[in-house]
Coordinates of C-alpha atoms in Angstrom, one line a residue:
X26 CA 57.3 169.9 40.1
X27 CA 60.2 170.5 38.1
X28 CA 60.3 173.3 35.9
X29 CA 62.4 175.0 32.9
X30 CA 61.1 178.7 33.7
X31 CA 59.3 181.1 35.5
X32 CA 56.3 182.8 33.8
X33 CA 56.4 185.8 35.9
X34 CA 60.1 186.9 34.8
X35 CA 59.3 186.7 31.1
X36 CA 56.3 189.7 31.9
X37 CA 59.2 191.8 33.8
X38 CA 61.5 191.0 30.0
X39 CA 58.4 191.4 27.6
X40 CA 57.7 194.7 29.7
X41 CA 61.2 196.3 29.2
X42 CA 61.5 195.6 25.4
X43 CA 57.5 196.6 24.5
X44 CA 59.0 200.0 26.5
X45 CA 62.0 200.1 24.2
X46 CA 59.8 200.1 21.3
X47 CA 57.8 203.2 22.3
X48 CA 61.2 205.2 22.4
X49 CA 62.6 203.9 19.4
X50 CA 59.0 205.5 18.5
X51 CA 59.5 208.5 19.8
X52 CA 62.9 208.9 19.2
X53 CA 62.7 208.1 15.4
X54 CA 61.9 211.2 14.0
X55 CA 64.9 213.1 16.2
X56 CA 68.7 213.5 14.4
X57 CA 70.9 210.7 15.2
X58 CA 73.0 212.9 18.2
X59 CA 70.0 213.6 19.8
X60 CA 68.9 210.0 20.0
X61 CA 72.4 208.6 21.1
X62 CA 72.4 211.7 23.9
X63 CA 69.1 211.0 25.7
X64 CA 67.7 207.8 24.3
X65 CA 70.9 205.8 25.8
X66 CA 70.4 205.4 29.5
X67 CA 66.5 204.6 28.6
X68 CA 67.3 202.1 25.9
X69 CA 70.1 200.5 28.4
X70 CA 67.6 200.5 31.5
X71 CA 65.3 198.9 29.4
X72 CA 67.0 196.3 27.6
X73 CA 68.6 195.5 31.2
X74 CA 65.8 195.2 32.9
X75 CA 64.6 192.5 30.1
X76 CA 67.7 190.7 30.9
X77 CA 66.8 190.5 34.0
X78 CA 63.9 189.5 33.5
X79 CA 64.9 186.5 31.6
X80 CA 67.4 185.5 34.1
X81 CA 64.7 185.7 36.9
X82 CA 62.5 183.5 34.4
X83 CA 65.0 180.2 33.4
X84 CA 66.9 181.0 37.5
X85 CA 66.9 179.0 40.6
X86 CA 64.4 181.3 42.1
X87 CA 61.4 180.4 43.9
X88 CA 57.9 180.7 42.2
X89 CA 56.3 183.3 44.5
X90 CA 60.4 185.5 44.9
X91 CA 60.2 185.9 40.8
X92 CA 56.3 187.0 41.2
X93 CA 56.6 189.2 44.3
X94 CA 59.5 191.3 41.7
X95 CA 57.1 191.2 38.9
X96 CA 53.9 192.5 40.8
X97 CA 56.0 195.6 42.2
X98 CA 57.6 196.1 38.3
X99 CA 54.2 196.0 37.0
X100 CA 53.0 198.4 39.7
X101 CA 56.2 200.7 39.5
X102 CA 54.8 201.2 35.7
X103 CA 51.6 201.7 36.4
X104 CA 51.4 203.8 39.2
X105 CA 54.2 206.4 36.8
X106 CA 52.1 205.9 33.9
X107 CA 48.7 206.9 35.3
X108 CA 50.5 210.3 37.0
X109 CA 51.7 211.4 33.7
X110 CA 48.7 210.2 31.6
X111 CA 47.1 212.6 34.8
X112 CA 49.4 215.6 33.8
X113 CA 49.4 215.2 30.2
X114 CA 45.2 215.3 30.5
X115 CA 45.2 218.4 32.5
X116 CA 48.5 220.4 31.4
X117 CA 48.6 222.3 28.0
X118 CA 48.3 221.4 24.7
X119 CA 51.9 221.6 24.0
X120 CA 53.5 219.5 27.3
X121 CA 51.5 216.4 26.1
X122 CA 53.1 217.2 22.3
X123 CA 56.6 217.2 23.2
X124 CA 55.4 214.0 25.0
X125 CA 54.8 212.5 22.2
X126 CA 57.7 214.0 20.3
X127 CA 60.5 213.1 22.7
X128 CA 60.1 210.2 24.3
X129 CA 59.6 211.3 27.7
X130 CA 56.4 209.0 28.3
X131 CA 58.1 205.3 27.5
X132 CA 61.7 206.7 29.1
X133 CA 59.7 207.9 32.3
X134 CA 57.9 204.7 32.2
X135 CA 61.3 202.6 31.9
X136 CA 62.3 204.8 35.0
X137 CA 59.3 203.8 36.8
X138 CA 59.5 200.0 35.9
X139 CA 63.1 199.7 36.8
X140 CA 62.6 201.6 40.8
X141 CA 59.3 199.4 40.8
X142 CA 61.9 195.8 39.8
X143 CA 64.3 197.0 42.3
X144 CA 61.5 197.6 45.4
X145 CA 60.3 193.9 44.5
X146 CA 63.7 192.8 44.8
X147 CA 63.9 194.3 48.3
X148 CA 60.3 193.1 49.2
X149 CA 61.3 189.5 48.0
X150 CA 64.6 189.4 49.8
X151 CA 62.4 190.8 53.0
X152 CA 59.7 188.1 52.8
X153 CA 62.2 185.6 52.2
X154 CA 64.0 186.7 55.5
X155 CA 60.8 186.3 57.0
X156 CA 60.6 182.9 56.2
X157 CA 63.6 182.1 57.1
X158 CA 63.0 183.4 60.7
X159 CA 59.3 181.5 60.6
X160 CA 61.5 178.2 60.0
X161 CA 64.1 178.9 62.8
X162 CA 61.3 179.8 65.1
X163 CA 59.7 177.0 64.4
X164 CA 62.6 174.8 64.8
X165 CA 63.5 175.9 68.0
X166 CA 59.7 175.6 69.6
X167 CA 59.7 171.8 68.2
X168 CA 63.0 171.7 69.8
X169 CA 62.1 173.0 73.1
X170 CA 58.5 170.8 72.6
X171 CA 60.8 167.1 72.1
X172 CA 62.5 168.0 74.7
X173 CA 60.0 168.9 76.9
X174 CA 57.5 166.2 76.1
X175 CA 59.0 163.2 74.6
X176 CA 62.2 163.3 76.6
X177 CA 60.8 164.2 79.7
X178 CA 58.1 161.5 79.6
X179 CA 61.0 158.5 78.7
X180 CA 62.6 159.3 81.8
X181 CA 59.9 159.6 83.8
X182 CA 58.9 156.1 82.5
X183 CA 62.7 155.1 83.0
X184 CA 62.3 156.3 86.2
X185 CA 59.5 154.8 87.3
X186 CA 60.8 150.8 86.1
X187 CA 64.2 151.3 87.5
X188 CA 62.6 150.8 91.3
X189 CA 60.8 147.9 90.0
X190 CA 64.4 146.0 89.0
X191 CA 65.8 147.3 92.0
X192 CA 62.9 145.9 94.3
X193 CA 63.1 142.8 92.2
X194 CA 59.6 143.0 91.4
X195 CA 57.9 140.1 89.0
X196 CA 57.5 143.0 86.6
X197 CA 60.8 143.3 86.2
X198 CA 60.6 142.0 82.3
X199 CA 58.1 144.2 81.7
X200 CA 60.3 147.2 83.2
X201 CA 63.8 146.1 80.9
X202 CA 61.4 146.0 78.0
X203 CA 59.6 149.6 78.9
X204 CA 63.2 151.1 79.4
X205 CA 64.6 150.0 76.1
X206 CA 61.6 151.9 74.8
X207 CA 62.2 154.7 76.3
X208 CA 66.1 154.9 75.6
X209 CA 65.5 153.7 72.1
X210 CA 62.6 156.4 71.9
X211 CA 65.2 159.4 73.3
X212 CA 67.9 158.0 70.7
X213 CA 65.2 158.5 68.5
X214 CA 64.1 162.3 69.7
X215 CA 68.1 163.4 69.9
X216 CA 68.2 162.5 66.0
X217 CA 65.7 164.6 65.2
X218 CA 66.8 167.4 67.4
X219 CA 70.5 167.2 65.9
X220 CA 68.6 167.3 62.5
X221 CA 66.5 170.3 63.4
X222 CA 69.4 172.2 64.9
X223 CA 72.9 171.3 63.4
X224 CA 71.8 169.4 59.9
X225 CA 75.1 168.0 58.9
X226 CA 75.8 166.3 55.1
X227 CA 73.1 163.3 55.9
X228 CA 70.2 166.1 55.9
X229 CA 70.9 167.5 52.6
X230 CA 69.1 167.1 49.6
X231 CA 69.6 164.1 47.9
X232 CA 68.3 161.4 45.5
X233 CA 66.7 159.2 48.0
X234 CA 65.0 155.5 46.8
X235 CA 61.3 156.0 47.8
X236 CA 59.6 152.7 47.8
X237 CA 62.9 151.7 50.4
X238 CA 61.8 154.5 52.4
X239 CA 58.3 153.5 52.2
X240 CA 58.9 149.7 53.1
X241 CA 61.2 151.1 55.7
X242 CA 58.4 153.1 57.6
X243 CA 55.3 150.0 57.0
X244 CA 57.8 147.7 58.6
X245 CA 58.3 149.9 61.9
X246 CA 54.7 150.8 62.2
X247 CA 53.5 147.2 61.6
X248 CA 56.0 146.7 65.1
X249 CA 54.9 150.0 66.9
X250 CA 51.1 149.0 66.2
X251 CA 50.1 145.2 65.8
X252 CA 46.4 146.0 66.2
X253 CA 46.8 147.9 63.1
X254 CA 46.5 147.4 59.4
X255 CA 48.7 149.0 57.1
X256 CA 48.1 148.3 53.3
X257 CA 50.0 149.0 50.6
X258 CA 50.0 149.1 46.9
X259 CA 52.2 147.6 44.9
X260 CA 55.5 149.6 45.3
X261 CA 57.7 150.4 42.1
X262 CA 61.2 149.5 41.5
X263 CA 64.0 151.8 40.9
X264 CA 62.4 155.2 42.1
X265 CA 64.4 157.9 43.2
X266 CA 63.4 161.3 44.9
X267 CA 64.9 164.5 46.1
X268 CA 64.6 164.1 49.7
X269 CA 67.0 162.9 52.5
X270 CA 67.7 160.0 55.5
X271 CA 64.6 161.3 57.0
X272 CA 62.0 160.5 54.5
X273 CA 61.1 157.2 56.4
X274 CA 60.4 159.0 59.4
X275 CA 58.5 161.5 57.7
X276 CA 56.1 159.0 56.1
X277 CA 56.1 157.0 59.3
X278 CA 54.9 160.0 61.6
X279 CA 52.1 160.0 59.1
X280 CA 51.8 156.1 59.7
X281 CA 52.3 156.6 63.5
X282 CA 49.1 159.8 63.1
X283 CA 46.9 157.3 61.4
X284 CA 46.8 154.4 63.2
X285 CA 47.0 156.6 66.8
X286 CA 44.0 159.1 65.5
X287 CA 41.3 156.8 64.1
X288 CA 39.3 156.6 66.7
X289 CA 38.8 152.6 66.1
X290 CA 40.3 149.6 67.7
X291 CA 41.7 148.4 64.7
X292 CA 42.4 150.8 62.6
X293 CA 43.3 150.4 58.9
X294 CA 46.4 152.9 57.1
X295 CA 46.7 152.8 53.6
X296 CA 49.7 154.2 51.4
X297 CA 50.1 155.0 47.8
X298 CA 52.5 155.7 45.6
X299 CA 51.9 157.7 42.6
X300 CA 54.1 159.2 39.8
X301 CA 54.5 161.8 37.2
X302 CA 57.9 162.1 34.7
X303 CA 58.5 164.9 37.1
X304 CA 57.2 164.1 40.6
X305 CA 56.7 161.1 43.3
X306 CA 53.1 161.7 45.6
X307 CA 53.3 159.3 48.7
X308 CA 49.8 159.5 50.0
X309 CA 48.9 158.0 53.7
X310 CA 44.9 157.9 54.2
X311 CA 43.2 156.9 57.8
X312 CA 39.7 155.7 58.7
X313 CA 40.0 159.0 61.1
X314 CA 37.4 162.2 61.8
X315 CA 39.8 164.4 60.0
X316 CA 42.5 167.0 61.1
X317 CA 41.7 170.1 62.6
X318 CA 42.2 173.2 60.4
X319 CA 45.0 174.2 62.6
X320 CA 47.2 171.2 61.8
X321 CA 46.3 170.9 57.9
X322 CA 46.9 175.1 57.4
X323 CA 50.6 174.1 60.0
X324 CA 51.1 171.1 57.3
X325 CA 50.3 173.0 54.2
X326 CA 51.3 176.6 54.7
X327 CA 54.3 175.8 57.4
X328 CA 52.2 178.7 60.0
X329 CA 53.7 179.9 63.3
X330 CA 54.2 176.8 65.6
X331 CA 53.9 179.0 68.9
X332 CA 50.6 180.1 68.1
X333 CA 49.0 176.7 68.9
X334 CA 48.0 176.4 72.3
X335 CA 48.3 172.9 73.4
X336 CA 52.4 171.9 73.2
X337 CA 52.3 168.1 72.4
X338 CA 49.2 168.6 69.5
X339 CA 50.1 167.6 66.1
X340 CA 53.6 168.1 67.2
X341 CA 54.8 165.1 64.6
X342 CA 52.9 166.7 61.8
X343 CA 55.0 169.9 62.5
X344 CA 58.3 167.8 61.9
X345 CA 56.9 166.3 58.9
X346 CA 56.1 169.9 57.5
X347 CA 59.8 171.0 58.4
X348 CA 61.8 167.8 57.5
X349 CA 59.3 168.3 53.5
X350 CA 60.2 171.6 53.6
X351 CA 64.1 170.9 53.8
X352 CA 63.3 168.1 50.8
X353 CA 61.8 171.2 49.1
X354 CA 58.8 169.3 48.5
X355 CA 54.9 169.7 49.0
X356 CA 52.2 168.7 51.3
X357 CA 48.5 168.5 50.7
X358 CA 45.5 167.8 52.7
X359 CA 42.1 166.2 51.9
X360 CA 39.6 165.5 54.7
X361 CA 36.2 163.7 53.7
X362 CA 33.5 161.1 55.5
X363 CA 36.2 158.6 54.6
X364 CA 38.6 160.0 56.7
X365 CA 42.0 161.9 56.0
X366 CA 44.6 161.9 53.4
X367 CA 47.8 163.4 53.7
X368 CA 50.1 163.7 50.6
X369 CA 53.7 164.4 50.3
X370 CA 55.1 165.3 46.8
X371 CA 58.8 165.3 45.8
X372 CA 61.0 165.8 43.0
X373 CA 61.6 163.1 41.1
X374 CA 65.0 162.2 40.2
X375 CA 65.5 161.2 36.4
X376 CA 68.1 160.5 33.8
X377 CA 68.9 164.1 32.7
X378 CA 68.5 165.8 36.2
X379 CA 71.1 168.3 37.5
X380 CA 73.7 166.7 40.2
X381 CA 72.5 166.2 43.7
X382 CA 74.4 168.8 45.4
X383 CA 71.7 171.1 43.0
X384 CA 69.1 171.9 45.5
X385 CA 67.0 174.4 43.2
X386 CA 65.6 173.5 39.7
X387 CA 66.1 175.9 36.9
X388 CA 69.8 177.8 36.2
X389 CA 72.0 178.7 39.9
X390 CA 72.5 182.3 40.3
X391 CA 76.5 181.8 40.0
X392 CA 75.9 179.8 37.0
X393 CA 73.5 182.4 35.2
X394 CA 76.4 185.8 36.3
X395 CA 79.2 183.1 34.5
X396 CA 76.9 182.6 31.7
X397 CA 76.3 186.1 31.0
X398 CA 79.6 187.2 30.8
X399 CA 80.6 184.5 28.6
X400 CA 77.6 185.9 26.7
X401 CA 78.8 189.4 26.5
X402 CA 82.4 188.0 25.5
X403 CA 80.9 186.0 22.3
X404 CA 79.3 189.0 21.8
X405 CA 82.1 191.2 21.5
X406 CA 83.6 188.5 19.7
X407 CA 81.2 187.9 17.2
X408 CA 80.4 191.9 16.8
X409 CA 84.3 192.3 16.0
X410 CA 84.1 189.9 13.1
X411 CA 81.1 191.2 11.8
X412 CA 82.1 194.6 11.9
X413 CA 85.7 193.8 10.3
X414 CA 83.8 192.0 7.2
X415 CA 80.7 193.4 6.7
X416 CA 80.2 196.6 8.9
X417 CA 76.9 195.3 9.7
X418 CA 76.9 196.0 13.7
X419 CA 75.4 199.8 12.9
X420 CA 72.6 198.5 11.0
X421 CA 71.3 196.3 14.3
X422 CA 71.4 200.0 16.1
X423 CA 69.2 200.9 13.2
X424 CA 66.7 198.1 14.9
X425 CA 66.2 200.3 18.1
X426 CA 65.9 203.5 16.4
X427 CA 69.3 204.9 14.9
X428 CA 72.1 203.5 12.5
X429 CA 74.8 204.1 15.2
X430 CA 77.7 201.9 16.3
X431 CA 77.5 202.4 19.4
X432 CA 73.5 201.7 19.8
X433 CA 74.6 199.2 17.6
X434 CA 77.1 197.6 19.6
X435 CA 74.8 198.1 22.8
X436 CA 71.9 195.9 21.8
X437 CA 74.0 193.3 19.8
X438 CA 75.5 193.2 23.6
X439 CA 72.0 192.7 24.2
X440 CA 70.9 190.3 22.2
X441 CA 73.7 188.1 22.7
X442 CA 73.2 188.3 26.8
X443 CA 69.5 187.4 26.3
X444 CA 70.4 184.5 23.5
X445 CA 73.3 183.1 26.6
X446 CA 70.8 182.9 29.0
X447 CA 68.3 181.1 27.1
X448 CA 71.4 178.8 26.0
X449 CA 71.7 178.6 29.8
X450 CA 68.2 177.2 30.3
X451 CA 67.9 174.7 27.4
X452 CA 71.5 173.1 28.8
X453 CA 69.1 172.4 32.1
X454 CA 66.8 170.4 29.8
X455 CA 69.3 168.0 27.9
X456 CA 71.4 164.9 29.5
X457 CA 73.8 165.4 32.0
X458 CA 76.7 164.6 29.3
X459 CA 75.5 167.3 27.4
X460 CA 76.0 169.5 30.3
X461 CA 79.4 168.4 31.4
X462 CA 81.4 168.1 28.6
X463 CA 82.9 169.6 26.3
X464 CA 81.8 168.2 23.5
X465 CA 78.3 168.2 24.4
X466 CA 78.5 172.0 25.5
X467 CA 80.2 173.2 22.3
X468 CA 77.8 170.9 20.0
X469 CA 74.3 172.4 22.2
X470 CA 76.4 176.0 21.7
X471 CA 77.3 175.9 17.5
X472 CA 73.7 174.0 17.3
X473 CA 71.8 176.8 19.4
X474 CA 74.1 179.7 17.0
X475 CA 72.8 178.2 13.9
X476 CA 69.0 177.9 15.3
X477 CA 69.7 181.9 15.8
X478 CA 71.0 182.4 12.2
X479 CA 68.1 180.8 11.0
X480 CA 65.8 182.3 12.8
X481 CA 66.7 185.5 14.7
X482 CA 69.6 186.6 11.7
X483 CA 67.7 185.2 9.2
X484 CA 63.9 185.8 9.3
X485 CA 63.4 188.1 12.4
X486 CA 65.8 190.3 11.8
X487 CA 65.1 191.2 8.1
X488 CA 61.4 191.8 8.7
X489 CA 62.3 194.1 11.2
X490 CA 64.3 196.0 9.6
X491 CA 61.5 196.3 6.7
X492 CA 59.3 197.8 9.3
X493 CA 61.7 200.7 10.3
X494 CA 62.3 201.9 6.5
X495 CA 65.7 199.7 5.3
X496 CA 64.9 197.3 2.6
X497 CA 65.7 193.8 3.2
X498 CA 65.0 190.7 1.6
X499 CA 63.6 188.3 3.3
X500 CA 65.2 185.5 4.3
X501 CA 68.8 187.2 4.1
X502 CA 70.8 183.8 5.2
X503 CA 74.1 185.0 4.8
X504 CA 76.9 182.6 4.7
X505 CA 79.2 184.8 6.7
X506 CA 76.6 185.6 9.2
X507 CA 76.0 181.6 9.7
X508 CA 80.2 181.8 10.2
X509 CA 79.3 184.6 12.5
X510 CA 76.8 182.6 14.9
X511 CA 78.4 179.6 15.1
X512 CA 82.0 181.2 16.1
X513 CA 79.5 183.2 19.4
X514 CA 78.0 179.6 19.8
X515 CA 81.4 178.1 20.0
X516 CA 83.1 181.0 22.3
X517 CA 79.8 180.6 24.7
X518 CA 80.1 176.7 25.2
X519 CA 84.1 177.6 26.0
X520 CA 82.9 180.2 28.6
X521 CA 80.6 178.4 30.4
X522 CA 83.0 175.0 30.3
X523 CA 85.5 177.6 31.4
X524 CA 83.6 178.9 34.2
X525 CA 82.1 175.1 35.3
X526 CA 85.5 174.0 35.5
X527 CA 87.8 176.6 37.7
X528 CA 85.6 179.4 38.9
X529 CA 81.8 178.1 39.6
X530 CA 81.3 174.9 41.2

């Protein structure tokens, strides 16, 4: 469950820079002025919209918000492509050669990508409004259904027994015990509703010990239902998930469905506990006929609540969906002759996990603009020295079509934001001292400048520049340009200790 990218935002980056490379292309054979006049907003648009694609991909962002941005970029590029591939086959002769001679094909494409990245954007932030609503609707009819139903019937029940101690009836045991019920059942009902409407610091994510919860909810139900059986496997020590103070509840409304549902005198529940590095399952299976498709599609897929006709059906499964939901977890169904099994899968909570308060895997938004601009800093940083000693910043232009400085400067700008980022995401992977400290930060940051050196200065970038006519040898490892990369690795680390410390919390 826990994850160190998105695929779908490295397709929106890898479509940006394979668009820059068609304009470089084009624009080779054009003078140098002509290249820096109209191939600078394409190049920039493009090289931006890879950034952005990379910060979508190692981001906070949910699965299917980073998808629904890279299905319309896709489309954006399509959809322009196929109208001018359209034009060029039925214009003249000459449009589809200055086509090909200027650029206009990959720049209108860029154009097309980038309004096709920005309607995703606004589709994904729509459909995420949506959702939002679906859950606040949904809260409120559960609201209006505990009220209704459970509260209603306690005091009815209250009401009823109160007579009997009154009268002083020989029942009048029976009625003290079936009031406490009651008022221990409202207590009950007015947690949930406080939870559902006004969630305070208690219903927040946090690590949560599972097999506790688990014990927790077998040791109520075993109270609520002595003609059950509730069986458990053999619970592990020392397991902690992202979830909150109502996890118990949740896996005991799943208890409390079993052992109500299964159609036998004495039923039997079981509940497992299963792990991955990165996850905790806690399965619950009954001796039952199965759920109806309208409670597994309201577990699984969290669908309207108003829609279902009856008002007290699977209204506990409907709080377990919602209550998961807050834990940002998982639930799946499975329904066979055996009966049903309902499984909940949270995030596992391990050594070299974020802090608590982090309620999204993968690099916050706040964190990723902060980390960016310290990227662009060490960039200018590093560009400065390596312009002062060796004048090499308008060779990297030459990389992207021209020997200018200023292309130059632009995509070492570039590079360097694209290299932060991913410096961004590895920082997610390592210890939490690693993250924190300065030490650690500065020693991942001169480490991940050297690993560029190496690599990206070292191998990549000489064999490119073979390929667009400047002889290189290959590897150049340059003692100044290790000097160079590990004084941007250094001024990173300090930027994004910087920005940890007073202005991102």
């Amino acid at each position: 469950m826990r994850r160190t990218f998105t695929p779908s935002g490295l397709v929106i980056a890898l479509l940006g820079f394979v668009l820059t490379r068609y304009t470089i292309t084009f624009a080779h054979a054009e003078a140098s002025t002509a290249f820096v006049v109209g191939g600078i907003v394409p190049l920039v648009l493009g090289l931006s919209l890879s950034v952005c694609g990379v910060a979508l991909a190692i981001g906070s962002f949910e699965t299917w918000y980073v998808r629904t941005i890279a299905q319309w970029t896709v489309l954006g590029a399509g959809v322009i492509g196929l109208l001018i591939v359209a034009t060029v086959y039925g214009g003249p002769s000459s449009f589809a050669e200055d086509v090909r001679t200027i650029g206009i094909f990959s720049n209108v494409l860029i154009g097309g990508s980038v309004g096709g990245a920005l309607t995703g954007v606004y589709a994904a932030q729509n459909k995420a409004a949506q959702r939002k609503l679906l859950n606040r609707q949904n809260r409120l009819v559960i609201l209006n259904r505990l009220l209704h139903d459970r509260v209603m019937n306690a005091v009815t029940v209250i009401k009823g027994s109160a007579p009997l101690l009154r009268d002083g009836a020989d029942t009048g045991l029976e009625s003290v015990d079936a009031i406490l019920e009651k008022a221990e059942s409202i207590e009950a009902v007015m947690g949930s509703v406080h939870d559902l409407t006004e969630p305070g610091a208690g219903a927040e994510r946090q690590p949560v010990d599972v097999p506790e919860a688990v014990e927790t909810a077998l040791q109520q139900a075993r109270e609520r239902h002595p003609d059950a059986t509730f069986v458990a496997q053999s619970l592990p020590s020392d397991l902690l998930a992202y979830a909150n103070h109502r996890l118990a509840d949740v896996v005991g409304q799943l208890l409390k469905n079993g052992a109500e549902h299964a159609g036998v005198e004495a039923p039997r529940v079981a509940v497992a506990l299963d792990t991955t590095p990165d996850t905790a399952t806690i399965s619950v299976s009954d001796e039952g006929p199965g759920l109806p498709d309208k409670n597994r599609e309201a577990l699984e897929n969290g669908t309207t609540i108003s829609e279902r006709g009856d008002p007290t059906a699977g209204l506990g499964l409907y709080l377990v969906r919602l209550f998961v939901h807050t834990f940002r977890g998982s639930v799946h169904t499975e329904v066979t002759d055996a009966g049903t099994t309902v499984s909940i899968t949270l995030e596992r909570v391990s050594e070299s996990a974020a802090p608590a308060d982090s309620s999204l895997v993968g690099v916050a938004p706040a964190r990723l603009g902060a980390t960016a601009l310290s990227g662009l800093i060490a960039g200018v940083v590093m560009g400065a020295y390596m312009h002062v000693t060796t004048g090499v910043v308008p060779v990297i232009g030459a990389l992207y079509g021209t020997k200018s400085l200023l292309v130059g400067v632009l995509t070492h700008e570039f590079h360097s934001l694209v290299f932060a980022l991913i410096y961004a995401g590895l920082l997610t992977l390592l210890p939490r001292w690693w993250q924190t400290t300065w030490i650690g930060t500065a020693g991942v940051g001169t480490a991940w400048g050297a690993v560029l050196w190496l690599v990206a200065g070292g191998l990549v970038m000489p064999i490119w520049l073979n390929l667009v006519g400047i002889a290189t040898p290959v590897p150049n490892l340059n003692p100044n340009s290790l000097l160079a990369h590990l004084l941007w690795g250094t001024v990173l680390a300090v930027g994004v200790q910087v920005s940890r410390r007073w202005f991102v919390s």
